XYZ file of C-alpha atoms in Angstrom:
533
model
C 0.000 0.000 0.000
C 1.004 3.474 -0.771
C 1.136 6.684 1.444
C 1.240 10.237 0.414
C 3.250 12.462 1.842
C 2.986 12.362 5.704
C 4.545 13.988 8.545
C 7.106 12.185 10.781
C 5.833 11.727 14.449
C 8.486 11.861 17.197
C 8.019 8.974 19.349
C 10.028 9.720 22.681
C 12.219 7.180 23.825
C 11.502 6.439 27.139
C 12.326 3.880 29.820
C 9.141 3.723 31.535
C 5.182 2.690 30.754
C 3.983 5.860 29.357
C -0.138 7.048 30.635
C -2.531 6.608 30.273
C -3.078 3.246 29.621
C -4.969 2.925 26.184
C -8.159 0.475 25.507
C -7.893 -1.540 21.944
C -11.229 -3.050 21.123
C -10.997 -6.795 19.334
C -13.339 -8.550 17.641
C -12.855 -12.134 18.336
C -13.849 -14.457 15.255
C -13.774 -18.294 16.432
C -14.003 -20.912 14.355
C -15.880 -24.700 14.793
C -12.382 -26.436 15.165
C -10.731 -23.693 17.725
C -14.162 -24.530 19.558
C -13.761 -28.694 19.386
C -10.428 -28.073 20.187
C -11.217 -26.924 23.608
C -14.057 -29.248 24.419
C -17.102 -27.325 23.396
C -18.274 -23.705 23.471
C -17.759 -23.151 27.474
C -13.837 -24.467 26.902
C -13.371 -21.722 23.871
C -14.606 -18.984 25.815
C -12.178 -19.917 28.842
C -9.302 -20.347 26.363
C -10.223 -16.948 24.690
C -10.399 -15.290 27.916
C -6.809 -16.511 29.026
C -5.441 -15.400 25.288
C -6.259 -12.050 25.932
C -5.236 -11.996 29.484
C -1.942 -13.440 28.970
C -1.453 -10.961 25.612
C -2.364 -8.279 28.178
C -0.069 -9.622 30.795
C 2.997 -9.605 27.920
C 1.901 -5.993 27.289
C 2.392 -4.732 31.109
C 6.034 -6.935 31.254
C 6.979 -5.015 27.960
C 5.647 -1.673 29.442
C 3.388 -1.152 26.554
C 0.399 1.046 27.501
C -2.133 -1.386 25.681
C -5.473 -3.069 27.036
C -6.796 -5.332 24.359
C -10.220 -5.721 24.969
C -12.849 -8.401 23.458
C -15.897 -6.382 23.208
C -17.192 -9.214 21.065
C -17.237 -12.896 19.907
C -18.629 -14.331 16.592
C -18.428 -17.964 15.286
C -17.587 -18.327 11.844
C -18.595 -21.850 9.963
C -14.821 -21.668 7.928
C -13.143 -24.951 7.537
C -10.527 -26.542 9.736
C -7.180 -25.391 9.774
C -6.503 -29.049 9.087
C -7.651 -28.883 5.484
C -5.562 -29.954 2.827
C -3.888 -27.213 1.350
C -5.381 -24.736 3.515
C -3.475 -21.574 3.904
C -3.558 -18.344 7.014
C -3.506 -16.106 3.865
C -6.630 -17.028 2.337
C -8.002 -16.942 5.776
C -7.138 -13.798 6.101
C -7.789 -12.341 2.690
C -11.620 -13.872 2.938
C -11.879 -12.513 6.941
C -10.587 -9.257 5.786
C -13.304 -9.052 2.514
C -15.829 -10.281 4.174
C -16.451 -13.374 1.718
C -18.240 -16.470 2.664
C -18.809 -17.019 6.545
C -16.843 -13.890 7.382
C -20.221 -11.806 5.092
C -21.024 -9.958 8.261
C -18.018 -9.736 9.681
C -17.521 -5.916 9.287
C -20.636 -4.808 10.049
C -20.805 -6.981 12.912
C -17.133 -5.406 13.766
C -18.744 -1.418 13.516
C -21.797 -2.141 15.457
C -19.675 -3.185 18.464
C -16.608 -0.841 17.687
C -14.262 -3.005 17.346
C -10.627 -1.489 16.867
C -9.031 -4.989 15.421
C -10.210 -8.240 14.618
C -8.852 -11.529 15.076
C -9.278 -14.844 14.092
C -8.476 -17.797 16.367
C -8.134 -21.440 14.144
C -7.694 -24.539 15.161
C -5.126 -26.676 15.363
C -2.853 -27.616 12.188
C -1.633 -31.080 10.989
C 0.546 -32.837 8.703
C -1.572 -31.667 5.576
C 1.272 -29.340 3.996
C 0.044 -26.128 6.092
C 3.027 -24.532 7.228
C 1.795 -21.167 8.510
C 0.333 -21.173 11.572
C -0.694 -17.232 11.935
C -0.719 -14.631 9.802
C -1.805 -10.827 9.425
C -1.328 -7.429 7.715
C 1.346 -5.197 8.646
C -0.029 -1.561 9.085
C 1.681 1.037 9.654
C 3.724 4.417 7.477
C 7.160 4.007 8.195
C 7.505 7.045 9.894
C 5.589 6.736 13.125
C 1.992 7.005 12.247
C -0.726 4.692 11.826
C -2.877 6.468 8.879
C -6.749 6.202 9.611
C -6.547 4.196 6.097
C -4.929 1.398 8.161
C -8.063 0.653 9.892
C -9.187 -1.580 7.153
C -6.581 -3.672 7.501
C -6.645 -4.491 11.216
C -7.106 -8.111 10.529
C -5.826 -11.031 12.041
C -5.339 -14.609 12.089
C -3.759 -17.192 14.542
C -3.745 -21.031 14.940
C -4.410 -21.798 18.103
C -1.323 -25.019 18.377
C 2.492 -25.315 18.442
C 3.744 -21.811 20.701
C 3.348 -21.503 24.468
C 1.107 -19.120 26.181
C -0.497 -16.677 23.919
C 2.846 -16.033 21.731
C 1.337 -16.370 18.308
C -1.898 -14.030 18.258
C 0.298 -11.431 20.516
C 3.033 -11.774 17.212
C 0.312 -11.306 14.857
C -1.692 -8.938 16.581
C 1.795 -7.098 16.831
C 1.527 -7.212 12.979
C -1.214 -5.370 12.932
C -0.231 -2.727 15.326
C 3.191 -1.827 13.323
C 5.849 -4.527 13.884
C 7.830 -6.456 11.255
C 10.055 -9.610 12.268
C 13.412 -9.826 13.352
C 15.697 -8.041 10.353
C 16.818 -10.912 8.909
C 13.052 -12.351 8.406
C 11.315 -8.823 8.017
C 11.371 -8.794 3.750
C 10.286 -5.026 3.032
C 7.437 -4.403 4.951
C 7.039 -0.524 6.048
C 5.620 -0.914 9.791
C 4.642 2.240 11.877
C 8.895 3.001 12.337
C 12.672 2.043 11.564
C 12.964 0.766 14.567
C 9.348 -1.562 14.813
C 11.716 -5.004 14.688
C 11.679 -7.742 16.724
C 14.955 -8.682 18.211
C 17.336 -11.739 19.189
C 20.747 -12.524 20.375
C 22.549 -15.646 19.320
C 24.231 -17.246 22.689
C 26.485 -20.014 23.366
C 25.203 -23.234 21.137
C 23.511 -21.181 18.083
C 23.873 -22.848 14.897
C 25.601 -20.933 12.141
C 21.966 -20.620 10.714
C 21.612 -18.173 13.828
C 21.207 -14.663 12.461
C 19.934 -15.364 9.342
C 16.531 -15.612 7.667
C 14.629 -18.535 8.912
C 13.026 -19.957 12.196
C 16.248 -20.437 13.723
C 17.601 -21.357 17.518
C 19.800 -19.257 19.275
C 21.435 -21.600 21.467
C 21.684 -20.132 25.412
C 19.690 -16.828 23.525
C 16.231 -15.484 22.682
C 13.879 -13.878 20.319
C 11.180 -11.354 21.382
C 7.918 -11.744 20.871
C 8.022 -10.281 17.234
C 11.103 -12.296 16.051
C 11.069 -15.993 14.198
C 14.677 -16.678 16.560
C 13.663 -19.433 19.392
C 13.107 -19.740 22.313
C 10.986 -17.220 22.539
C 10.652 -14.807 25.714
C 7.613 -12.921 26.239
C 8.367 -9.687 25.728
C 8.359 -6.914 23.133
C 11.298 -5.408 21.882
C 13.277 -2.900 23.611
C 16.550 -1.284 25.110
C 15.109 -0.530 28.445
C 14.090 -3.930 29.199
C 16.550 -7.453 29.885
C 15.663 -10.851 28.887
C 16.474 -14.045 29.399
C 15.488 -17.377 27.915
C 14.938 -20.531 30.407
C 17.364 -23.031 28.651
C 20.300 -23.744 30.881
C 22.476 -21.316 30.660
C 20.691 -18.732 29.251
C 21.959 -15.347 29.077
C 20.928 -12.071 29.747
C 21.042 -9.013 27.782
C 18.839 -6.035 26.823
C 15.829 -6.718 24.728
C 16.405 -4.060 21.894
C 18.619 -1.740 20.467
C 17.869 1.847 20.511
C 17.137 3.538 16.828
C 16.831 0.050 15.501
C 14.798 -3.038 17.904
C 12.278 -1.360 19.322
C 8.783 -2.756 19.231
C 7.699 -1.220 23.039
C 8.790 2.697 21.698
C 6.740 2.339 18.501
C 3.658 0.760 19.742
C 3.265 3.177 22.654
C 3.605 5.575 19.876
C 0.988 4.800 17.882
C -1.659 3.063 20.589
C -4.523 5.755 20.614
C -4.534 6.244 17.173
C -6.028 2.435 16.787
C -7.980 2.757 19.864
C -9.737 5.787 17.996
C -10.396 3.671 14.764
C -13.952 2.761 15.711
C -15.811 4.349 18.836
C -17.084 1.951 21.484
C -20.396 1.929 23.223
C -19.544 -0.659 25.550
C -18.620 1.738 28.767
C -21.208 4.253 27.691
C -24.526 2.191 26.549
C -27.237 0.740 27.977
C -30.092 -1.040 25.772
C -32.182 1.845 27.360
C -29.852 4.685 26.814
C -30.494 8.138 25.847
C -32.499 8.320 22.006
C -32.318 12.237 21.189
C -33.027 11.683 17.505
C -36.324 9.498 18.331
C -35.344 6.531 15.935
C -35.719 3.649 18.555
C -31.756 3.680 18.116
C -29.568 4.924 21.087
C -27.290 8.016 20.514
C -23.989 6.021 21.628
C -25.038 3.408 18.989
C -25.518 5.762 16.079
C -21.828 6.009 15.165
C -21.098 2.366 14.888
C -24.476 1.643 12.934
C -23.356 3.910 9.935
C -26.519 6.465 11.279
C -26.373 9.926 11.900
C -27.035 11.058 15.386
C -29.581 13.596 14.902
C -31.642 12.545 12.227
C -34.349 10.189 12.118
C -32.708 7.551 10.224
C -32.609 4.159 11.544
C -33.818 2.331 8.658
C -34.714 -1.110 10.171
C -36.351 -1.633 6.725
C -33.496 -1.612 4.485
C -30.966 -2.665 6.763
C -30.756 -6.495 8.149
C -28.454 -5.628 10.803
C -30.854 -2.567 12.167
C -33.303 -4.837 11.745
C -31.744 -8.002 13.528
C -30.134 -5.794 16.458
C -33.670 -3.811 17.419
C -35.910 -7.340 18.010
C -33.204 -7.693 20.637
C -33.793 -3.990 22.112
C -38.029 -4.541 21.215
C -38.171 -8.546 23.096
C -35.088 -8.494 25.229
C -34.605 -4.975 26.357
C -30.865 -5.824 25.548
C -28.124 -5.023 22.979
C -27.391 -7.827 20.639
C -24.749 -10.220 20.950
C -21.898 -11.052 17.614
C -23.381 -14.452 16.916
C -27.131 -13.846 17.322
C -26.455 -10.487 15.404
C -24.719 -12.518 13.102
C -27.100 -15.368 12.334
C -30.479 -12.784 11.875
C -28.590 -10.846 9.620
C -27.724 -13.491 7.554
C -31.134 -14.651 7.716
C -32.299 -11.739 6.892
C -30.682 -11.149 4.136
C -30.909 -14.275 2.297
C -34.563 -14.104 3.109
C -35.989 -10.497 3.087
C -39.374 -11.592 3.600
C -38.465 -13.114 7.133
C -38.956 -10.748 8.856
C -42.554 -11.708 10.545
C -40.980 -15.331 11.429
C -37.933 -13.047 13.007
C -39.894 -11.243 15.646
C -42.242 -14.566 15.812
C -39.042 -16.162 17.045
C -37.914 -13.663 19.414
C -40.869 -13.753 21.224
C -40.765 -17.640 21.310
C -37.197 -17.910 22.612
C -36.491 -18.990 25.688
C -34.697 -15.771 27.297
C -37.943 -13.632 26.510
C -40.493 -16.609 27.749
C -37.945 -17.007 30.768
C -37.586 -13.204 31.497
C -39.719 -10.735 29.660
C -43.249 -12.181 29.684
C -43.382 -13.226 33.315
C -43.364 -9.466 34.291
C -46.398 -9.545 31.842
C -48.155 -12.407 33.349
C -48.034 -11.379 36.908
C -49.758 -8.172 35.753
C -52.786 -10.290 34.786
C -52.534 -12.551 38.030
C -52.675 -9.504 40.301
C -54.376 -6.994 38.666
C -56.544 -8.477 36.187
C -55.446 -6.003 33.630
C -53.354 -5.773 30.541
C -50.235 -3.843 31.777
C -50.034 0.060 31.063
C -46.351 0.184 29.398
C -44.513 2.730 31.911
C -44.945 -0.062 34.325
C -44.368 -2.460 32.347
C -40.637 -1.029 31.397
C -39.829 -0.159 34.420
C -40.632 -3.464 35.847
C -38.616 -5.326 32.903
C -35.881 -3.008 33.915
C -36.009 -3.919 37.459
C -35.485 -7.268 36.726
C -32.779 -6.873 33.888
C -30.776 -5.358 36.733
C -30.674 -8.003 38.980
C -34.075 -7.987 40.871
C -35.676 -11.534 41.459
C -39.150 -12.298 39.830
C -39.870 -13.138 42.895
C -39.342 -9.952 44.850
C -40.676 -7.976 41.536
C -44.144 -10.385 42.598
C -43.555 -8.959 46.069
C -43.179 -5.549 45.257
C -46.654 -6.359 42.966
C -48.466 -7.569 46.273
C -47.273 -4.469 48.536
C -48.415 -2.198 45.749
C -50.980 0.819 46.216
C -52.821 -0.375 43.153
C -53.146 -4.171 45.500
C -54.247 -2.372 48.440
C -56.961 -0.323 46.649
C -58.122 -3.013 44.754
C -58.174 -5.627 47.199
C -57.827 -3.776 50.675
C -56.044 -5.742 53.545
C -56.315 -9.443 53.451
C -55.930 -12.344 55.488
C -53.125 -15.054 54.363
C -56.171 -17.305 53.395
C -57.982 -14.833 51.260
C -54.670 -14.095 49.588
C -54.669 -17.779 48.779
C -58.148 -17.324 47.426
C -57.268 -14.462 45.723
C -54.312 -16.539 43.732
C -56.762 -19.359 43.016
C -59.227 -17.091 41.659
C -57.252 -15.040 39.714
C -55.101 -17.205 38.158
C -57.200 -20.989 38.155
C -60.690 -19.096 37.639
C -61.760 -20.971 40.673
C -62.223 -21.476 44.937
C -59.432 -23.267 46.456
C -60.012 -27.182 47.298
C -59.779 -27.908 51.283
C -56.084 -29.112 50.831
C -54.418 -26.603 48.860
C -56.191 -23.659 50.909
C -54.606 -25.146 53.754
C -51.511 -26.086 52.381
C -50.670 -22.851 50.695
C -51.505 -21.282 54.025
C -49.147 -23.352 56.096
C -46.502 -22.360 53.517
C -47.189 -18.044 54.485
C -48.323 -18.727 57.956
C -44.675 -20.240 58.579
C -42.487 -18.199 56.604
C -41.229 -20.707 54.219
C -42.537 -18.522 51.634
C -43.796 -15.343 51.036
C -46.930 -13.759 49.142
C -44.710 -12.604 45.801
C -43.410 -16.622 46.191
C -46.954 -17.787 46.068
C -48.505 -15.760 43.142
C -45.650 -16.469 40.711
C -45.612 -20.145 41.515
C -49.280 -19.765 40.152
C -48.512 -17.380 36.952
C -45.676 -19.108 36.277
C -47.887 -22.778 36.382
C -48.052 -24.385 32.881
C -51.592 -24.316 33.469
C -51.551 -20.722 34.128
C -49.358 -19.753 30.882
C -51.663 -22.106 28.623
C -54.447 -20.198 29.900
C -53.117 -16.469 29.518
C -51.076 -17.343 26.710
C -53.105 -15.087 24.283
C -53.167 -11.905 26.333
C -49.693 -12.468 27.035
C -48.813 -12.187 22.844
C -51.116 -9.709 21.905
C -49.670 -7.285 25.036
C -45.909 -7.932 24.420
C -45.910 -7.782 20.643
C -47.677 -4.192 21.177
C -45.208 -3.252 23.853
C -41.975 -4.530 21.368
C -43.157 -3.449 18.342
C -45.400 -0.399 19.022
C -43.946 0.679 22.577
C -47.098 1.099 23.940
C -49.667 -1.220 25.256
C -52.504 -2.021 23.373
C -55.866 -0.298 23.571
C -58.647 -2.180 24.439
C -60.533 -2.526 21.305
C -57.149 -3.654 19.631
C -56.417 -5.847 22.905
C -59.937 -7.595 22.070
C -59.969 -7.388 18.746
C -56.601 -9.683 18.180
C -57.009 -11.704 21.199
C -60.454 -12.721 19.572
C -58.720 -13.160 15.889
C -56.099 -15.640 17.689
C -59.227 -17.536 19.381
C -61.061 -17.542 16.371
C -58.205 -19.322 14.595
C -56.568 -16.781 13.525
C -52.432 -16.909 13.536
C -49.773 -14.440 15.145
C -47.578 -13.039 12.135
C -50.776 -12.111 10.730
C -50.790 -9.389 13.870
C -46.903 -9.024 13.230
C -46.941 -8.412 9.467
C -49.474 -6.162 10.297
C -47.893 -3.999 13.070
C -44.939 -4.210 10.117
C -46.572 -2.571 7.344
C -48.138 -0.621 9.505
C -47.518 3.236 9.705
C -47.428 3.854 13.395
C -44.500 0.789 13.690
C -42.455 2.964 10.563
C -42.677 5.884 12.390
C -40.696 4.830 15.161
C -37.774 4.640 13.138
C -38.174 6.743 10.060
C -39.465 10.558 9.441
């Protein structure tokens, strides 16, 4: 790649960890093997989470002022690393384009502002696949990382063969400016003249020491960036010693000023990647702030290619907007990479979907488990369909870490219970909950039982009423006011009016289905104006 003319950046030299310490945002893209090869999905997410730790912990050795961070995970279907013939560099060039499984990859990579992306493999075999990492080398050559550069911050490491987390901090380290040691380098640019791994031949080196090649050094090292072995964890530079573990290793300084230098040049040029995309994740909330009035949150607008301000988030045209608002509508949450990932697609293979989308959101088990309970127990207590301020806040309640159970609670010490109900006895609450939810008295035996249960503390009044809204009996039963209320409440943010309420819980009895109410509230103009002008 070619630069125009650019001004050189002085990078000072200096001995120590400069401040403040600077956030990188990664996308992590795993793929089916890297997941088998760790037992399953809870095994990759483990490994993952000590890749990033260690890379972190080689950063703060090295005195480098970087914190990656993986705001985000997405599974990619792309074939084993084991594959005949298979090579990093098509990897990367398809990860990088965005071809086949990677189709999403940079949308899915703006939406969660992801500074870098990397790509974890499995392991390789005997199949004639030599590389086992590989990535672009960014970077002008004179101490600047050109905003151009953030198209390139792709990665891609095997996860096999090096200790620790060696190989993605290497080509990570690619990505951020560093070529090899000199004598494997070739004539990348890299962010300086001094962004080179480094090594020291000791006592035992072959002659082959020194030259181009994955070569030993004996009783030496290479850093981090270098192809010399054994390799020591750090980066590159003068200030710091190192020291292999072979016996009789030797110390000596990890760089050379003006010339091995990885620590100087990545300190340099550290907030210039962390500003390549703009991150929500400190700042948002599914519920944040929405100025603009498009349903879309003002720290999201950025990443989503909208314009924070306008009126412009075009759920319509867009799969993603689409995809990522069913999980603000049904799950009063922000999307995560592979759910985001798998809608889109959907989505855009199948425009049309889009009914059978929101159908499934409301069907999965997260909203069933979490959303429409709050929507039940309205009906159980109240005998009402739920005004949507309460609603909300009571969805919010929960999202934050109250208990349905002290939400039910809170439902039972309520003015709107006391003046509907005035004070009652623990048995006439029991009859209350049998009537409200079953439609009948309570039997003999279950009056008395239930009112063992309050009278002794083993549970309370909230405890009761959601063991009864929660029944399957109970959800069969309310299972039509429950749909009609929460698509109204996702899709039109309000709840409905009674002559809609009636109207489509009497279409659904009648035999009616429920995308015919959700390709309704679709075409209809009310749902497009919550997005659009």
């Amino acid at each position: 790649r070619e630069y125009g003319p650019v001004a050189k950046t002085v990078c000072p030299a200096v001995a120590l960890k400069p401040v403040p310490q600077t956030t990188i945002d990664v996308l992590a893209v795993i793929t089916p093997d890297f997941v088998a090869t760790h037992g399953g999905p809870a095994g990759a997410e483990t490994r993952l989470n000590n890749l990033f730790a260690t890379m972190n912990a080689y950063h703060a050795a090295s005195n480098v002022a970087i914190t990656y961070r993986r705001v985000a995970t997405m599974s990619a279907a792309y074939q084993a690393a084991s594959t005949a013939g298979d090579d990093d560099a098509v990897a990367l060039s398809a990860l990088t384009n965005g071809t086949g499984p990677f189709a999403q990859v940079g949308a899915i990579r703006n939406f969660f502002g992801a500074d870098m992306v990397a790509m974890f493999r499995g392991p390789k075999s005997a199949a004639g696949n030599s590389i086992s990492g590989v990535a672009w080398l960014n970077g002008d050559g004179e101490g600047n990382m050109p905003a151009f550069d953030a198209n390139y911050m792709y990665s891609v490491s095997g996860d096999w063969a090096f200790p620790g987390a060696t190989l993605p901090a290497h080509e990570l380290g690619h990505n951020l400016g560093n070529s090899h040691d000199r004598p494997n380098a070739g004539t990348g640019i890299g962010t300086t003249p001094y962004a080179y791994g480094h090594f020291v031949c000791g006592a035992g080196a072959p002659a082959s020491c020194g030259q181009a090649g994955f070569n030993n050094t004996g009783t030496g090292f290479g850093t981090i960036m270098a192809y010399h072995r054994p390799t020591v964890a750090r980066f590159s530079s003068p200030a710091l010693v190192c020291q292999g573990t072979q016996p009789g290793a030797i110390a000596s300084a990890c760089g050379v000023a003006e010339q091995q230098d990885d620590v100087r040049a990545m300190n340099c040029i550290r907030q210039s990647v962390a500003a390549f995309r703009f991150s929500w994740v400190d700042a948002c909330a599914s519920l944040a702030a929405d100025s603009d009035g498009d349903s879309l949150p003002d720290c999201l607008e950025a990443g989503s290619g909208r314009v924070n301000g306008a009126k412009d988030n075009d759920i319509f045209g867009n799969p993603l907007l689409f995809a990522a608002q069913q999980y603000r509508d049904f799950l009063a949450r922000e999307p995560d990479a592979d759910g985001l990932n798998h809608w889109t697609s959907v989505l855009a293979g199948e425009p049309g979907s889009r009914g059978r989308m929101v159908e499934a959101f409301f069907g999965s088990a997260e909203f069933q488990g979490t959303i429409a309970p709050v929507a039940r127990l309205y009906f159980a207590y109240f005998l009402r369909i739920p005004d949507y301020d309460g609603l909300r806040h009571w969805i919010g309640q929960f999202k934050a870490g109250m208990s349905l159970g002290q939400v039910s609670a809170s439902f039972a010490e309520s003015p709107e219970f006391a003046l509907r109900y005035g004070t009652l006895s623990n048995p006439e609450f029991v009859s209350l909950v049998y009537a409200n939810v079953l439609g009948r008295a309570p039997d003999a035996v279950g009056l008395a039982y239930w009112n063992s249960q309050l009278e002794s503390g083993a549970i309370d009044r909230g405890a009761l009423m959601l063991a009864f809204s929660e029944s399957p009996e109970y959800r069969t039963r309310i299972a039509r006011e429950t749909y009609v209320t929460m698509i109204y409440v996702g899709m039109l943010r309000r709840s409905p009016d009674p002559g809609g309420f009636a109207f489509w819980v009497g279409h659904d009895e009648g035999g009616g289905t429920g995308p015919g109410l959700i390709d309704g509230f679709l075409a209809s103009a009310e749902y497009r104006n919550r997005f659009l002008p």
